[in-house]
Amino acid sequence: MGIRLDRQTDREGARVLIPIGDLDRDAVEPLSAAVGEELAGRPARLVIRMTHVPFCDSSGIVMLLDAHADATGRGIWLALADVGEHLRGLFRLSALDRVVPIIEEPPHGR
Amino acid sequence: MADDAHGEAVTSLPIGGNLSELRERTRDFLTPAKLGERQEANFILAISEAANNVLDHARTPGVLVLRRYADRVVAEISDEAGTLTDPRAGMTAPEVGSRRGYGLWLMRQMCDEVEITSGPAGSTVRLVMRCD
């Protein structure tokens, strides 16, 4: 089953993308397209909420680096939120967390 | 799948387009092994990375052979193209922000043993995770 995507605007006005499923090679295209659509809307901030991503591999890491670079190039702040313990370890090991901000969302912001 | 009296088992899975199904079937096979939750997640990531390499580079059929023993699990990912020839590939971390070079590096970080072999019949990556 492919990745699904929900979208929201949080209380502070940031756009929030919520992928649901594994962030692997098959998810790169749909998630990249969704990020592209969101960035085209020129929000001040774009958050990718990782709550429902149980798995991410190197395809996902590269996709997230590209999304961050694309956002930054357009002057848009992009961050990952609600990253689980296993993915946190992966993002530390791959040094993704030295490039892409990882934030804690306030519980009331959901 | 064959299970012998010692609880050892082996299964062979084709590496096709859909890796989420491959991970699901791998997870099912690993369930009886005494791997911790983190170990299982790490092993499945490593297998997925090896399968990515086959799909990215080999462009020929690949196969995953899983073996379950009392004290360890082993995954052998093979392809006929034999594009993976450097036994020391993935020994160094990719640079910060790199867009490539994560696959074998992650396999080596995730598993207890990683061995790359290549020959006329193709390349094989052998991943070993010891049970706690």
JSON list of C-alpha atoms in Angstrom, two decimals:
[
{"chain": "A", "resi": 1, "resn": "MET", "atom": "CA", "xyz": [0.00, 0.00, 0.00]},
{"chain": "A", "resi": 2, "resn": "GLY", "atom": "CA", "xyz": [1.32, 3.43, -0.92]},
{"chain": "A", "resi": 3, "resn": "ILE", "atom": "CA", "xyz": [1.76, 6.39, 1.35]},
{"chain": "A", "resi": 4, "resn": "ARG", "atom": "CA", "xyz": [-1.27, 8.57, 2.10]},
{"chain": "A", "resi": 5, "resn": "LEU", "atom": "CA", "xyz": [-1.16, 12.28, 2.85]},
{"chain": "A", "resi": 6, "resn": "ASP", "atom": "CA", "xyz": [-3.22, 14.53, 5.07]},
{"chain": "A", "resi": 7, "resn": "ARG", "atom": "CA", "xyz": [-2.83, 18.31, 5.13]},
{"chain": "A", "resi": 8, "resn": "GLN", "atom": "CA", "xyz": [-3.67, 20.91, 7.74]},
{"chain": "A", "resi": 9, "resn": "THR", "atom": "CA", "xyz": [-2.98, 24.47, 8.76]},
{"chain": "A", "resi": 10, "resn": "ASP", "atom": "CA", "xyz": [-1.92, 24.74, 12.39]},
{"chain": "A", "resi": 11, "resn": "ARG", "atom": "CA", "xyz": [-2.90, 27.47, 14.85]},
{"chain": "A", "resi": 12, "resn": "GLU", "atom": "CA", "xyz": [0.17, 29.51, 14.07]},
{"chain": "A", "resi": 13, "resn": "GLY", "atom": "CA", "xyz": [-0.61, 29.45, 10.36]},
{"chain": "A", "resi": 14, "resn": "ALA", "atom": "CA", "xyz": [2.02, 26.91, 9.32]},
{"chain": "A", "resi": 15, "resn": "ARG", "atom": "CA", "xyz": [1.04, 24.41, 6.68]},
{"chain": "A", "resi": 16, "resn": "VAL", "atom": "CA", "xyz": [1.32, 20.83, 7.96]},
{"chain": "A", "resi": 17, "resn": "LEU", "atom": "CA", "xyz": [1.84, 17.80, 5.74]},
{"chain": "A", "resi": 18, "resn": "ILE", "atom": "CA", "xyz": [1.03, 14.49, 7.40]},
{"chain": "A", "resi": 19, "resn": "PRO", "atom": "CA", "xyz": [2.33, 11.46, 5.51]},
{"chain": "A", "resi": 20, "resn": "ILE", "atom": "CA", "xyz": [0.78, 8.17, 6.60]},
{"chain": "A", "resi": 21, "resn": "GLY", "atom": "CA", "xyz": [2.83, 5.10, 5.77]},
{"chain": "A", "resi": 22, "resn": "ASP", "atom": "CA", "xyz": [6.40, 4.08, 5.01]},
{"chain": "A", "resi": 23, "resn": "LEU", "atom": "CA", "xyz": [8.71, 6.75, 3.59]},
{"chain": "A", "resi": 24, "resn": "ASP", "atom": "CA", "xyz": [10.50, 4.56, 1.08]},
{"chain": "A", "resi": 25, "resn": "ARG", "atom": "CA", "xyz": [11.30, 4.75, -2.66]},
{"chain": "A", "resi": 26, "resn": "ASP", "atom": "CA", "xyz": [7.62, 4.44, -3.59]},
{"chain": "A", "resi": 27, "resn": "ALA", "atom": "CA", "xyz": [6.66, 7.34, -1.33]},
{"chain": "A", "resi": 28, "resn": "VAL", "atom": "CA", "xyz": [9.24, 9.78, -2.71]},
{"chain": "A", "resi": 29, "resn": "GLU", "atom": "CA", "xyz": [7.26, 10.89, -5.74]},
{"chain": "A", "resi": 30, "resn": "PRO", "atom": "CA", "xyz": [3.87, 11.53, -4.07]},
{"chain": "A", "resi": 31, "resn": "LEU", "atom": "CA", "xyz": [5.42, 13.21, -1.04]},
{"chain": "A", "resi": 32, "resn": "SER", "atom": "CA", "xyz": [7.75, 15.35, -3.17]},
{"chain": "A", "resi": 33, "resn": "ALA", "atom": "CA", "xyz": [4.78, 16.40, -5.29]},
{"chain": "A", "resi": 34, "resn": "ALA", "atom": "CA", "xyz": [2.81, 17.36, -2.18]},
{"chain": "A", "resi": 35, "resn": "VAL", "atom": "CA", "xyz": [5.74, 19.36, -0.81]},
{"chain": "A", "resi": 36, "resn": "GLY", "atom": "CA", "xyz": [6.05, 21.11, -4.18]},
{"chain": "A", "resi": 37, "resn": "GLU", "atom": "CA", "xyz": [2.36, 22.04, -4.13]},
{"chain": "A", "resi": 38, "resn": "GLU", "atom": "CA", "xyz": [2.62, 23.38, -0.59]},
{"chain": "A", "resi": 39, "resn": "LEU", "atom": "CA", "xyz": [5.73, 25.42, -1.37]},
{"chain": "A", "resi": 40, "resn": "ALA", "atom": "CA", "xyz": [4.02, 26.87, -4.45]},
{"chain": "A", "resi": 41, "resn": "GLY", "atom": "CA", "xyz": [1.43, 28.32, -2.05]},
{"chain": "A", "resi": 42, "resn": "ARG", "atom": "CA", "xyz": [4.28, 30.27, -0.41]},
{"chain": "A", "resi": 43, "resn": "PRO", "atom": "CA", "xyz": [3.52, 29.58, 3.25]},
{"chain": "A", "resi": 44, "resn": "ALA", "atom": "CA", "xyz": [5.91, 31.11, 5.77]},
{"chain": "A", "resi": 45, "resn": "ARG", "atom": "CA", "xyz": [6.41, 27.70, 7.34]},
{"chain": "A", "resi": 46, "resn": "LEU", "atom": "CA", "xyz": [5.88, 24.10, 6.27]},
{"chain": "A", "resi": 47, "resn": "VAL", "atom": "CA", "xyz": [5.92, 21.28, 8.81]},
{"chain": "A", "resi": 48, "resn": "ILE", "atom": "CA", "xyz": [6.11, 17.60, 7.86]},
{"chain": "A", "resi": 49, "resn": "ARG", "atom": "CA", "xyz": [4.56, 15.75, 10.77]},
{"chain": "A", "resi": 50, "resn": "MET", "atom": "CA", "xyz": [6.09, 12.28, 11.06]},
{"chain": "A", "resi": 51, "resn": "THR", "atom": "CA", "xyz": [3.63, 10.81, 13.58]},
{"chain": "A", "resi": 52, "resn": "HIS", "atom": "CA", "xyz": [2.38, 8.16, 11.17]},
{"chain": "A", "resi": 53, "resn": "VAL", "atom": "CA", "xyz": [5.65, 7.28, 9.45]},
{"chain": "A", "resi": 54, "resn": "PRO", "atom": "CA", "xyz": [6.86, 4.04, 11.04]},
{"chain": "A", "resi": 55, "resn": "PHE", "atom": "CA", "xyz": [9.64, 3.49, 8.51]},
{"chain": "A", "resi": 56, "resn": "CYS", "atom": "CA", "xyz": [12.05, 5.69, 6.57]},
{"chain": "A", "resi": 57, "resn": "ASP", "atom": "CA", "xyz": [15.03, 4.64, 4.48]},
{"chain": "A", "resi": 58, "resn": "SER", "atom": "CA", "xyz": [17.76, 6.38, 2.48]},
{"chain": "A", "resi": 59, "resn": "SER", "atom": "CA", "xyz": [15.25, 7.31, -0.26]},
{"chain": "A", "resi": 60, "resn": "GLY", "atom": "CA", "xyz": [13.23, 9.12, 2.39]},
{"chain": "A", "resi": 61, "resn": "ILE", "atom": "CA", "xyz": [16.32, 10.80, 3.85]},
{"chain": "A", "resi": 62, "resn": "VAL", "atom": "CA", "xyz": [17.35, 12.16, 0.45]},
{"chain": "A", "resi": 63, "resn": "MET", "atom": "CA", "xyz": [13.76, 13.23, -0.29]},
{"chain": "A", "resi": 64, "resn": "LEU", "atom": "CA", "xyz": [13.59, 15.18, 2.99]},
{"chain": "A", "resi": 65, "resn": "LEU", "atom": "CA", "xyz": [16.97, 16.84, 2.30]},
{"chain": "A", "resi": 66, "resn": "ASP", "atom": "CA", "xyz": [15.74, 17.86, -1.17]},
{"chain": "A", "resi": 67, "resn": "ALA", "atom": "CA", "xyz": [12.46, 19.19, 0.26]},
{"chain": "A", "resi": 68, "resn": "HIS", "atom": "CA", "xyz": [14.36, 21.25, 2.83]},
{"chain": "A", "resi": 69, "resn": "ALA", "atom": "CA", "xyz": [16.73, 22.63, 0.19]},
{"chain": "A", "resi": 70, "resn": "ASP", "atom": "CA", "xyz": [13.79, 23.48, -2.08]},
{"chain": "A", "resi": 71, "resn": "ALA", "atom": "CA", "xyz": [11.98, 25.28, 0.76]},
{"chain": "A", "resi": 72, "resn": "THR", "atom": "CA", "xyz": [15.07, 27.13, 1.92]},
{"chain": "A", "resi": 73, "resn": "GLY", "atom": "CA", "xyz": [15.76, 28.26, -1.65]},
{"chain": "A", "resi": 74, "resn": "ARG", "atom": "CA", "xyz": [12.33, 29.88, -1.69]},
{"chain": "A", "resi": 75, "resn": "GLY", "atom": "CA", "xyz": [12.78, 31.46, 1.72]},
{"chain": "A", "resi": 76, "resn": "ILE", "atom": "CA", "xyz": [10.35, 29.05, 3.39]},
{"chain": "A", "resi": 77, "resn": "TRP", "atom": "CA", "xyz": [11.14, 27.47, 6.75]},
{"chain": "A", "resi": 78, "resn": "LEU", "atom": "CA", "xyz": [10.66, 23.67, 6.67]},
{"chain": "A", "resi": 79, "resn": "ALA", "atom": "CA", "xyz": [10.84, 21.39, 9.69]},
{"chain": "A", "resi": 80, "resn": "LEU", "atom": "CA", "xyz": [9.98, 17.84, 10.74]},
{"chain": "A", "resi": 81, "resn": "ALA", "atom": "CA", "xyz": [7.76, 17.31, 13.76]},
{"chain": "A", "resi": 82, "resn": "ASP", "atom": "CA", "xyz": [6.80, 14.42, 16.03]},
{"chain": "A", "resi": 83, "resn": "VAL", "atom": "CA", "xyz": [9.69, 12.20, 14.94]},
{"chain": "A", "resi": 84, "resn": "GLY", "atom": "CA", "xyz": [9.60, 8.82, 16.71]},
{"chain": "A", "resi": 85, "resn": "GLU", "atom": "CA", "xyz": [12.54, 7.32, 18.54]},
{"chain": "A", "resi": 86, "resn": "HIS", "atom": "CA", "xyz": [13.64, 4.96, 15.78]},
{"chain": "A", "resi": 87, "resn": "LEU", "atom": "CA", "xyz": [13.54, 7.65, 13.10]},
{"chain": "A", "resi": 88, "resn": "ARG", "atom": "CA", "xyz": [15.33, 10.06, 15.40]},
{"chain": "A", "resi": 89, "resn": "GLY", "atom": "CA", "xyz": [18.19, 7.57, 15.65]},
{"chain": "A", "resi": 90, "resn": "LEU", "atom": "CA", "xyz": [18.24, 7.21, 11.87]},
{"chain": "A", "resi": 91, "resn": "PHE", "atom": "CA", "xyz": [18.21, 10.98, 11.34]},
{"chain": "A", "resi": 92, "resn": "ARG", "atom": "CA", "xyz": [21.08, 11.39, 13.82]},
{"chain": "A", "resi": 93, "resn": "LEU", "atom": "CA", "xyz": [23.12, 8.63, 12.15]},
{"chain": "A", "resi": 94, "resn": "SER", "atom": "CA", "xyz": [22.59, 10.08, 8.68]},
{"chain": "A", "resi": 95, "resn": "ALA", "atom": "CA", "xyz": [23.18, 13.63, 9.98]},
{"chain": "A", "resi": 96, "resn": "LEU", "atom": "CA", "xyz": [19.83, 14.69, 8.51]},
{"chain": "A", "resi": 97, "resn": "ASP", "atom": "CA", "xyz": [19.16, 16.35, 11.86]},
{"chain": "A", "resi": 98, "resn": "ARG", "atom": "CA", "xyz": [22.13, 18.66, 11.24]},
{"chain": "A", "resi": 99, "resn": "VAL", "atom": "CA", "xyz": [20.43, 20.02, 8.13]},
{"chain": "A", "resi": 100, "resn": "VAL", "atom": "CA", "xyz": [16.68, 19.80, 8.69]},
{"chain": "A", "resi": 101, "resn": "PRO", "atom": "CA", "xyz": [15.17, 21.22, 11.90]},
{"chain": "A", "resi": 102, "resn": "ILE", "atom": "CA", "xyz": [13.30, 18.69, 14.04]},
{"chain": "A", "resi": 103, "resn": "ILE", "atom": "CA", "xyz": [10.75, 20.32, 16.32]},
{"chain": "A", "resi": 104, "resn": "GLU", "atom": "CA", "xyz": [8.36, 19.39, 19.09]},
{"chain": "A", "resi": 105, "resn": "GLU", "atom": "CA", "xyz": [4.85, 20.57, 18.39]},
{"chain": "A", "resi": 106, "resn": "PRO", "atom": "CA", "xyz": [2.81, 21.77, 21.34]},
{"chain": "A", "resi": 107, "resn": "PRO", "atom": "CA", "xyz": [0.02, 19.22, 22.00]},
{"chain": "A", "resi": 108, "resn": "HIS", "atom": "CA", "xyz": [-2.61, 21.94, 21.63]},
{"chain": "A", "resi": 109, "resn": "GLY", "atom": "CA", "xyz": [-1.31, 22.78, 18.19]},
{"chain": "A", "resi": 110, "resn": "ARG", "atom": "CA", "xyz": [-2.67, 19.58, 16.72]},
{"chain": "B", "resi": 1, "resn": "MET", "atom": "CA", "xyz": [9.57, -22.21, 4.24]},
{"chain": "B", "resi": 2, "resn": "ALA", "atom": "CA", "xyz": [11.29, -25.16, 5.90]},
{"chain": "B", "resi": 3, "resn": "ASP", "atom": "CA", "xyz": [11.51, -25.54, 9.66]},
{"chain": "B", "resi": 4, "resn": "ASP", "atom": "CA", "xyz": [13.78, -28.24, 11.03]},
{"chain": "B", "resi": 5, "resn": "ALA", "atom": "CA", "xyz": [13.93, -29.74, 14.51]},
{"chain": "B", "resi": 6, "resn": "HIS", "atom": "CA", "xyz": [16.30, -27.05, 15.78]},
{"chain": "B", "resi": 7, "resn": "GLY", "atom": "CA", "xyz": [13.96, -24.23, 14.88]},
{"chain": "B", "resi": 8, "resn": "GLU", "atom": "CA", "xyz": [16.13, -23.22, 11.97]},
{"chain": "B", "resi": 9, "resn": "ALA", "atom": "CA", "xyz": [14.29, -22.00, 8.92]},
{"chain": "B", "resi": 10, "resn": "VAL", "atom": "CA", "xyz": [14.94, -20.53, 5.52]},
{"chain": "B", "resi": 11, "resn": "THR", "atom": "CA", "xyz": [12.80, -18.67, 3.03]},
{"chain": "B", "resi": 12, "resn": "SER", "atom": "CA", "xyz": [13.44, -17.03, -0.31]},
{"chain": "B", "resi": 13, "resn": "LEU", "atom": "CA", "xyz": [11.67, -13.88, -1.49]},
{"chain": "B", "resi": 14, "resn": "PRO", "atom": "CA", "xyz": [11.91, -12.17, -4.88]},
{"chain": "B", "resi": 15, "resn": "ILE", "atom": "CA", "xyz": [12.97, -8.50, -4.86]},
{"chain": "B", "resi": 16, "resn": "GLY", "atom": "CA", "xyz": [10.31, -6.92, -7.01]},
{"chain": "B", "resi": 17, "resn": "GLY", "atom": "CA", "xyz": [8.94, -3.43, -7.18]},
{"chain": "B", "resi": 18, "resn": "ASN", "atom": "CA", "xyz": [7.11, -3.28, -3.86]},
{"chain": "B", "resi": 19, "resn": "LEU", "atom": "CA", "xyz": [9.46, -3.15, -0.91]},
{"chain": "B", "resi": 20, "resn": "SER", "atom": "CA", "xyz": [6.74, -2.60, 1.69]},
{"chain": "B", "resi": 21, "resn": "GLU", "atom": "CA", "xyz": [5.44, -6.09, 0.93]},
{"chain": "B", "resi": 22, "resn": "LEU", "atom": "CA", "xyz": [8.99, -7.46, 1.13]},
{"chain": "B", "resi": 23, "resn": "ARG", "atom": "CA", "xyz": [9.42, -5.83, 4.56]},
{"chain": "B", "resi": 24, "resn": "GLU", "atom": "CA", "xyz": [6.08, -7.22, 5.70]},
{"chain": "B", "resi": 25, "resn": "ARG", "atom": "CA", "xyz": [7.02, -10.76, 4.71]},
{"chain": "B", "resi": 26, "resn": "THR", "atom": "CA", "xyz": [10.46, -10.33, 6.26]},
{"chain": "B", "resi": 27, "resn": "ARG", "atom": "CA", "xyz": [8.85, -9.17, 9.50]},
{"chain": "B", "resi": 28, "resn": "ASP", "atom": "CA", "xyz": [6.61, -12.24, 9.51]},
{"chain": "B", "resi": 29, "resn": "PHE", "atom": "CA", "xyz": [9.60, -14.52, 9.02]},
{"chain": "B", "resi": 30, "resn": "LEU", "atom": "CA", "xyz": [11.58, -12.80, 11.81]},
{"chain": "B", "resi": 31, "resn": "THR", "atom": "CA", "xyz": [8.77, -12.97, 14.38]},
{"chain": "B", "resi": 32, "resn": "PRO", "atom": "CA", "xyz": [9.87, -16.32, 15.94]},
{"chain": "B", "resi": 33, "resn": "ALA", "atom": "CA", "xyz": [13.49, -15.07, 16.24]},
{"chain": "B", "resi": 34, "resn": "LYS", "atom": "CA", "xyz": [14.49, -13.60, 19.55]},
{"chain": "B", "resi": 35, "resn": "LEU", "atom": "CA", "xyz": [15.31, -10.15, 18.25]},
{"chain": "B", "resi": 36, "resn": "GLY", "atom": "CA", "xyz": [14.61, -7.02, 20.24]},
{"chain": "B", "resi": 37, "resn": "GLU", "atom": "CA", "xyz": [12.24, -4.47, 18.74]},
{"chain": "B", "resi": 38, "resn": "ARG", "atom": "CA", "xyz": [15.07, -2.12, 17.80]},
{"chain": "B", "resi": 39, "resn": "GLN", "atom": "CA", "xyz": [17.17, -4.96, 16.37]},
{"chain": "B", "resi": 40, "resn": "GLU", "atom": "CA", "xyz": [14.29, -6.09, 14.20]},
{"chain": "B", "resi": 41, "resn": "ALA", "atom": "CA", "xyz": [13.66, -2.54, 12.95]},
{"chain": "B", "resi": 42, "resn": "ASN", "atom": "CA", "xyz": [17.37, -2.08, 12.21]},
{"chain": "B", "resi": 43, "resn": "PHE", "atom": "CA", "xyz": [17.62, -5.41, 10.39]},
{"chain": "B", "resi": 44, "resn": "ILE", "atom": "CA", "xyz": [14.57, -4.66, 8.27]},
{"chain": "B", "resi": 45, "resn": "LEU", "atom": "CA", "xyz": [15.99, -1.24, 7.38]},
{"chain": "B", "resi": 46, "resn": "ALA", "atom": "CA", "xyz": [19.28, -2.85, 6.33]},
{"chain": "B", "resi": 47, "resn": "ILE", "atom": "CA", "xyz": [17.47, -5.41, 4.17]},
{"chain": "B", "resi": 48, "resn": "SER", "atom": "CA", "xyz": [15.39, -2.68, 2.60]},
{"chain": "B", "resi": 49, "resn": "GLU", "atom": "CA", "xyz": [18.54, -0.69, 1.80]},
{"chain": "B", "resi": 50, "resn": "ALA", "atom": "CA", "xyz": [20.14, -3.72, 0.16]},
{"chain": "B", "resi": 51, "resn": "ALA", "atom": "CA", "xyz": [16.96, -4.27, -1.87]},
{"chain": "B", "resi": 52, "resn": "ASN", "atom": "CA", "xyz": [17.05, -0.58, -2.87]},
{"chain": "B", "resi": 53, "resn": "ASN", "atom": "CA", "xyz": [20.56, -1.13, -4.22]},
{"chain": "B", "resi": 54, "resn": "VAL", "atom": "CA", "xyz": [19.36, -4.05, -6.32]},
{"chain": "B", "resi": 55, "resn": "LEU", "atom": "CA", "xyz": [16.46, -2.02, -7.72]},
{"chain": "B", "resi": 56, "resn": "ASP", "atom": "CA", "xyz": [18.64, 1.07, -8.30]},
{"chain": "B", "resi": 57, "resn": "HIS", "atom": "CA", "xyz": [21.71, -0.47, -9.84]},
{"chain": "B", "resi": 58, "resn": "ALA", "atom": "CA", "xyz": [21.28, -4.06, -10.85]},
{"chain": "B", "resi": 59, "resn": "ARG", "atom": "CA", "xyz": [18.28, -3.86, -13.19]},
{"chain": "B", "resi": 60, "resn": "THR", "atom": "CA", "xyz": [18.20, -7.64, -13.11]},
{"chain": "B", "resi": 61, "resn": "PRO", "atom": "CA", "xyz": [16.17, -9.92, -10.86]},
{"chain": "B", "resi": 62, "resn": "GLY", "atom": "CA", "xyz": [17.23, -9.95, -7.25]},
{"chain": "B", "resi": 63, "resn": "VAL", "atom": "CA", "xyz": [16.46, -12.34, -4.46]},
{"chain": "B", "resi": 64, "resn": "LEU", "atom": "CA", "xyz": [16.40, -12.14, -0.67]},
{"chain": "B", "resi": 65, "resn": "VAL", "atom": "CA", "xyz": [17.18, -15.32, 1.25]},
{"chain": "B", "resi": 66, "resn": "LEU", "atom": "CA", "xyz": [16.38, -15.19, 4.96]},
{"chain": "B", "resi": 67, "resn": "ARG", "atom": "CA", "xyz": [17.76, -17.70, 7.46]},
{"chain": "B", "resi": 68, "resn": "ARG", "atom": "CA", "xyz": [16.67, -17.98, 11.04]},
{"chain": "B", "resi": 69, "resn": "TYR", "atom": "CA", "xyz": [18.90, -19.71, 13.63]},
{"chain": "B", "resi": 70, "resn": "ALA", "atom": "CA", "xyz": [18.63, -20.02, 17.39]},
{"chain": "B", "resi": 71, "resn": "ASP", "atom": "CA", "xyz": [21.18, -17.27, 18.00]},
{"chain": "B", "resi": 72, "resn": "ARG", "atom": "CA", "xyz": [21.06, -15.11, 14.86]},
{"chain": "B", "resi": 73, "resn": "VAL", "atom": "CA", "xyz": [19.24, -14.19, 11.68]},
{"chain": "B", "resi": 74, "resn": "VAL", "atom": "CA", "xyz": [20.92, -13.87, 8.31]},
{"chain": "B", "resi": 75, "resn": "ALA", "atom": "CA", "xyz": [19.78, -12.11, 5.14]},
{"chain": "B", "resi": 76, "resn": "GLU", "atom": "CA", "xyz": [21.46, -12.63, 1.78]},
{"chain": "B", "resi": 77, "resn": "ILE", "atom": "CA", "xyz": [20.50, -10.16, -0.94]},
{"chain": "B", "resi": 78, "resn": "SER", "atom": "CA", "xyz": [21.76, -11.22, -4.35]},
{"chain": "B", "resi": 79, "resn": "ASP", "atom": "CA", "xyz": [21.53, -9.92, -7.87]},
{"chain": "B", "resi": 80, "resn": "GLU", "atom": "CA", "xyz": [22.89, -11.22, -11.15]},
{"chain": "B", "resi": 81, "resn": "ALA", "atom": "CA", "xyz": [24.32, -7.93, -12.36]},
{"chain": "B", "resi": 82, "resn": "GLY", "atom": "CA", "xyz": [27.22, -7.96, -9.92]},
{"chain": "B", "resi": 83, "resn": "THR", "atom": "CA", "xyz": [27.56, -4.18, -9.87]},
{"chain": "B", "resi": 84, "resn": "LEU", "atom": "CA", "xyz": [28.58, -4.20, -6.22]},
{"chain": "B", "resi": 85, "resn": "THR", "atom": "CA", "xyz": [32.25, -5.20, -6.26]},
{"chain": "B", "resi": 86, "resn": "ASP", "atom": "CA", "xyz": [33.97, -3.21, -3.51]},
{"chain": "B", "resi": 87, "resn": "PRO", "atom": "CA", "xyz": [33.96, -5.31, -0.34]},
{"chain": "B", "resi": 88, "resn": "ARG", "atom": "CA", "xyz": [34.76, -2.20, 1.70]},
{"chain": "B", "resi": 89, "resn": "ALA", "atom": "CA", "xyz": [31.95, -0.03, 0.32]},
{"chain": "B", "resi": 90, "resn": "GLY", "atom": "CA", "xyz": [30.01, 1.93, 2.90]},
{"chain": "B", "resi": 91, "resn": "MET", "atom": "CA", "xyz": [32.80, 2.04, 5.51]},
{"chain": "B", "resi": 92, "resn": "THR", "atom": "CA", "xyz": [32.73, 5.82, 5.78]},
{"chain": "B", "resi": 93, "resn": "ALA", "atom": "CA", "xyz": [29.80, 8.07, 6.62]},
{"chain": "B", "resi": 94, "resn": "PRO", "atom": "CA", "xyz": [28.36, 10.21, 3.83]},
{"chain": "B", "resi": 95, "resn": "GLU", "atom": "CA", "xyz": [29.08, 13.92, 4.19]},
{"chain": "B", "resi": 96, "resn": "VAL", "atom": "CA", "xyz": [26.46, 15.99, 5.97]},
{"chain": "B", "resi": 97, "resn": "GLY", "atom": "CA", "xyz": [23.67, 16.73, 3.53]},
{"chain": "B", "resi": 98, "resn": "SER", "atom": "CA", "xyz": [24.93, 14.22, 0.94]},
{"chain": "B", "resi": 99, "resn": "ARG", "atom": "CA", "xyz": [22.34, 12.92, -1.50]},
{"chain": "B", "resi": 100, "resn": "ARG", "atom": "CA", "xyz": [24.01, 9.53, -1.87]},
{"chain": "B", "resi": 101, "resn": "GLY", "atom": "CA", "xyz": [26.07, 6.95, -0.05]},
{"chain": "B", "resi": 102, "resn": "TYR", "atom": "CA", "xyz": [23.65, 6.13, 2.76]},
{"chain": "B", "resi": 103, "resn": "GLY", "atom": "CA", "xyz": [22.63, 2.58, 1.82]},
{"chain": "B", "resi": 104, "resn": "LEU", "atom": "CA", "xyz": [25.70, 0.53, 2.67]},
{"chain": "B", "resi": 105, "resn": "TRP", "atom": "CA", "xyz": [26.72, 2.91, 5.43]},
{"chain": "B", "resi": 106, "resn": "LEU", "atom": "CA", "xyz": [23.36, 2.32, 7.14]},
{"chain": "B", "resi": 107, "resn": "MET", "atom": "CA", "xyz": [23.58, -1.45, 6.60]},
{"chain": "B", "resi": 108, "resn": "ARG", "atom": "CA", "xyz": [26.95, -1.46, 8.37]},
{"chain": "B", "resi": 109, "resn": "GLN", "atom": "CA", "xyz": [25.61, 0.66, 11.22]},
{"chain": "B", "resi": 110, "resn": "MET", "atom": "CA", "xyz": [22.47, -1.44, 11.66]},
{"chain": "B", "resi": 111, "resn": "CYS", "atom": "CA", "xyz": [23.86, -4.98, 11.52]},
{"chain": "B", "resi": 112, "resn": "ASP", "atom": "CA", "xyz": [26.38, -7.04, 13.51]},
{"chain": "B", "resi": 113, "resn": "GLU", "atom": "CA", "xyz": [28.05, -8.24, 10.30]},
{"chain": "B", "resi": 114, "resn": "VAL", "atom": "CA", "xyz": [27.97, -7.08, 6.68]},
{"chain": "B", "resi": 115, "resn": "GLU", "atom": "CA", "xyz": [29.79, -8.96, 3.95]},
{"chain": "B", "resi": 116, "resn": "ILE", "atom": "CA", "xyz": [29.89, -8.12, 0.26]},
{"chain": "B", "resi": 117, "resn": "THR", "atom": "CA", "xyz": [30.89, -10.83, -2.19]},
{"chain": "B", "resi": 118, "resn": "SER", "atom": "CA", "xyz": [30.92, -10.68, -5.97]},
{"chain": "B", "resi": 119, "resn": "GLY", "atom": "CA", "xyz": [31.78, -13.00, -8.78]},
{"chain": "B", "resi": 120, "resn": "PRO", "atom": "CA", "xyz": [30.63, -14.13, -12.23]},
{"chain": "B", "resi": 121, "resn": "ALA", "atom": "CA", "xyz": [27.24, -15.14, -10.83]},
{"chain": "B", "resi": 122, "resn": "GLY", "atom": "CA", "xyz": [26.58, -11.66, -9.42]},
{"chain": "B", "resi": 123, "resn": "SER", "atom": "CA", "xyz": [26.85, -9.81, -6.11]},
{"chain": "B", "resi": 124, "resn": "THR", "atom": "CA", "xyz": [25.62, -10.79, -2.67]},
{"chain": "B", "resi": 125, "resn": "VAL", "atom": "CA", "xyz": [25.29, -8.70, 0.46]},
{"chain": "B", "resi": 126, "resn": "ARG", "atom": "CA", "xyz": [25.13, -10.85, 3.59]},
{"chain": "B", "resi": 127, "resn": "LEU", "atom": "CA", "xyz": [23.67, -9.24, 6.70]},
{"chain": "B", "resi": 128, "resn": "VAL", "atom": "CA", "xyz": [23.83, -10.84, 10.14]},
{"chain": "B", "resi": 129, "resn": "MET", "atom": "CA", "xyz": [22.01, -9.83, 13.31]},
{"chain": "B", "resi": 130, "resn": "ARG", "atom": "CA", "xyz": [22.72, -11.76, 16.49]},
{"chain": "B", "resi": 131, "resn": "CYS", "atom": "CA", "xyz": [19.86, -12.33, 18.90]},
{"chain": "B", "resi": 132, "resn": "ASP", "atom": "CA", "xyz": [20.28, -10.75, 22.35]}
]
